[in-house]
């Protein structure tokens, strides 16, 4: 009977050894799968870190470009402001020239009217007429000069 018990214990021991070996093999398989999974996760983490660094570099590059564009915009706005001021000054000069031109044309009209009156009443008024003609010629020269200056100013 002892022999039977001994054989049974030996058989149970052998079965336990087989179960232990199977469990160890299964555990080794799980451990290998876990190691592979950890390695994969590490690769993914490294890829994510590299992608994050690339994004940070790109972000910094975009910030640098934005700063440069902002500086260029400010420079262009300054130039635009200067050009507007210059245009305003030129418009003022042009307006002054137009006012002078209008006054000269009015004066010329008045001189022509007086010259016409003097010519019509030329009985002894030849001197007035000559004087008026001289003033008319002076006014026409001044008008031509102002028109030329106005044309130059308009071109500018």
Coordinates of C-alpha atoms in Angstrom, one line a residue:
X1 CA 0.0 0.0 0.0
X2 CA 2.9 2.2 0.8
X3 CA 4.3 1.5 -2.6
X4 CA 1.0 2.6 -4.2
X5 CA 1.0 5.8 -2.2
X6 CA 4.6 6.4 -3.1
X7 CA 3.8 5.8 -6.8
X8 CA 0.8 8.0 -6.6
X9 CA 2.8 10.7 -4.9
X10 CA 5.5 10.3 -7.5
X11 CA 2.9 10.6 -10.2
X12 CA 1.4 13.7 -8.5
X13 CA 5.0 15.1 -8.2
X14 CA 5.6 14.4 -11.9
X15 CA 2.2 16.1 -12.8
X16 CA 3.1 19.0 -10.6
X17 CA 6.5 19.2 -12.3
X18 CA 4.8 19.2 -15.7
X19 CA 2.3 21.8 -14.6
X20 CA 5.2 23.9 -13.2
X21 CA 7.1 23.6 -16.4
X22 CA 4.0 24.5 -18.4
X23 CA 3.3 27.4 -16.1
X24 CA 7.0 28.5 -16.4
X25 CA 6.8 28.3 -20.2
X26 CA 3.5 30.2 -20.3
X27 CA 5.0 32.8 -17.9
X28 CA 8.1 33.1 -20.1
X29 CA 5.8 33.6 -23.1
X30 CA 3.8 36.3 -21.2
X31 CA 7.1 37.9 -20.0
X32 CA 8.5 37.9 -23.6
X33 CA 5.2 39.4 -24.8
X34 CA 5.3 42.1 -22.1
X35 CA 9.0 42.8 -22.9
X36 CA 8.0 43.2 -26.6
X37 CA 5.1 45.4 -25.6
X38 CA 7.3 47.6 -23.4
X39 CA 9.9 47.9 -26.2
X40 CA 7.1 48.9 -28.6
X41 CA 5.8 51.4 -26.1
X42 CA 9.3 52.8 -25.6
X43 CA 9.7 53.1 -29.4
X44 CA 6.3 54.9 -29.6
X45 CA 7.3 57.1 -26.7
X46 CA 10.6 58.0 -28.4
X47 CA 8.8 58.7 -31.7
X48 CA 6.4 60.9 -29.8
X49 CA 9.2 62.7 -28.1
X50 CA 11.0 63.2 -31.5
X51 CA 7.7 64.5 -33.0
X52 CA 7.2 66.8 -30.0
X53 CA 10.7 68.2 -30.4
X54 CA 10.1 68.7 -34.2
X55 CA 6.9 70.5 -33.4
X56 CA 8.6 72.7 -30.8
X57 CA 11.3 73.6 -33.4
X58 CA 8.6 74.3 -36.0
X59 CA 6.7 76.4 -33.5
X60 CA 9.9 78.4 -32.7
X61 CA 10.5 78.9 -36.4
X62 CA 6.9 80.1 -36.8
X63 CA 7.4 82.5 -33.9
X64 CA 10.6 83.8 -35.5
X65 CA 8.8 84.3 -38.8
X66 CA 5.9 86.1 -37.0
X67 CA 8.3 88.4 -35.3
X68 CA 10.1 89.2 -38.5
X69 CA 6.8 89.8 -40.3
X70 CA 5.6 92.0 -37.5
X71 CA 8.8 94.1 -37.7
X72 CA 8.4 94.3 -41.5
X73 CA 4.8 95.4 -41.1
X74 CA 5.8 98.1 -38.6
X75 CA 8.5 99.3 -41.0
X76 CA 6.1 99.4 -44.0
X77 CA 3.5 101.2 -41.8
X78 CA 6.1 103.8 -41.0
X79 CA 7.0 104.2 -44.6
X80 CA 3.3 104.5 -45.5
X81 CA 2.8 107.1 -42.8
X82 CA 5.7 109.1 -44.1
X83 CA 4.4 108.8 -47.7
X84 CA 1.0 110.0 -46.5
X85 CA 2.5 113.0 -44.7
X86 CA 4.5 113.8 -47.8
X87 CA 1.4 113.5 -50.0
X88 CA -0.4 115.8 -47.6
X89 CA 2.3 118.4 -47.8
X90 CA 2.3 118.2 -51.6
X91 CA -1.5 118.5 -51.7
X92 CA -1.1 121.7 -49.5
X93 CA 1.4 123.1 -52.0
X94 CA -0.8 122.2 -54.9
X95 CA -3.8 123.8 -53.2
X96 CA -1.8 127.0 -52.6
X97 CA -0.7 127.0 -56.3
X98 CA -4.2 126.5 -57.4
X99 CA -5.3 129.4 -55.2
X100 CA -2.5 131.6 -56.6
X101 CA -3.5 130.5 -60.1
X102 CA -7.2 131.4 -59.5
X103 CA -6.1 134.8 -58.1
X104 CA -3.8 135.4 -61.1
X105 CA -6.6 134.4 -63.5
X106 CA -8.9 136.8 -61.7
X107 CA -6.3 139.6 -61.9
X108 CA -5.7 138.8 -65.6
X109 CA -9.4 139.0 -66.3
X110 CA -9.6 142.3 -64.5
X111 CA -6.5 143.6 -66.4
X112 CA -8.1 142.5 -69.7
X113 CA -11.3 144.2 -68.8
X114 CA -9.5 147.4 -68.0
X115 CA -7.4 147.1 -71.1
X116 CA -10.5 146.6 -73.1
X117 CA -12.1 149.7 -71.5
X118 CA -9.0 151.7 -72.0
X119 CA -8.8 150.6 -75.6
X120 CA -12.4 151.5 -76.2
X121 CA -12.0 154.9 -74.6
X122 CA -8.7 155.6 -76.2
X123 CA -9.2 159.3 -76.4
X124 CA -6.0 160.3 -74.6
X125 CA -5.8 157.1 -72.6
X126 CA -3.1 155.4 -74.6
X127 CA -0.7 155.5 -71.6
X128 CA -3.3 153.8 -69.4
X129 CA -3.8 151.2 -72.2
X130 CA 0.0 150.6 -72.5
X131 CA 0.3 150.3 -68.8
X132 CA -2.6 147.9 -68.7
X133 CA -1.2 145.9 -71.5
X134 CA 2.1 145.7 -69.7
X135 CA 0.3 144.6 -66.5
X136 CA -1.7 142.1 -68.6
X137 CA 1.6 140.7 -70.1
X138 CA 3.1 140.4 -66.7
X139 CA 0.0 138.7 -65.4
X140 CA 0.0 136.3 -68.3
X141 CA 3.7 135.5 -67.7
X142 CA 2.9 135.0 -64.0
X143 CA -0.1 132.8 -64.9
X144 CA 2.0 130.7 -67.3
X145 CA 4.7 130.3 -64.6
X146 CA 2.1 129.3 -62.1
X147 CA 0.5 126.8 -64.5
X148 CA 3.9 125.3 -65.1
X149 CA 4.6 125.0 -61.3
X150 CA 1.1 123.5 -60.8
X151 CA 1.8 120.9 -63.6
X152 CA 5.1 120.0 -61.9
X153 CA 3.4 119.8 -58.5
X154 CA 0.6 117.6 -59.9
X155 CA 3.1 115.3 -61.5
X156 CA 5.0 115.0 -58.2

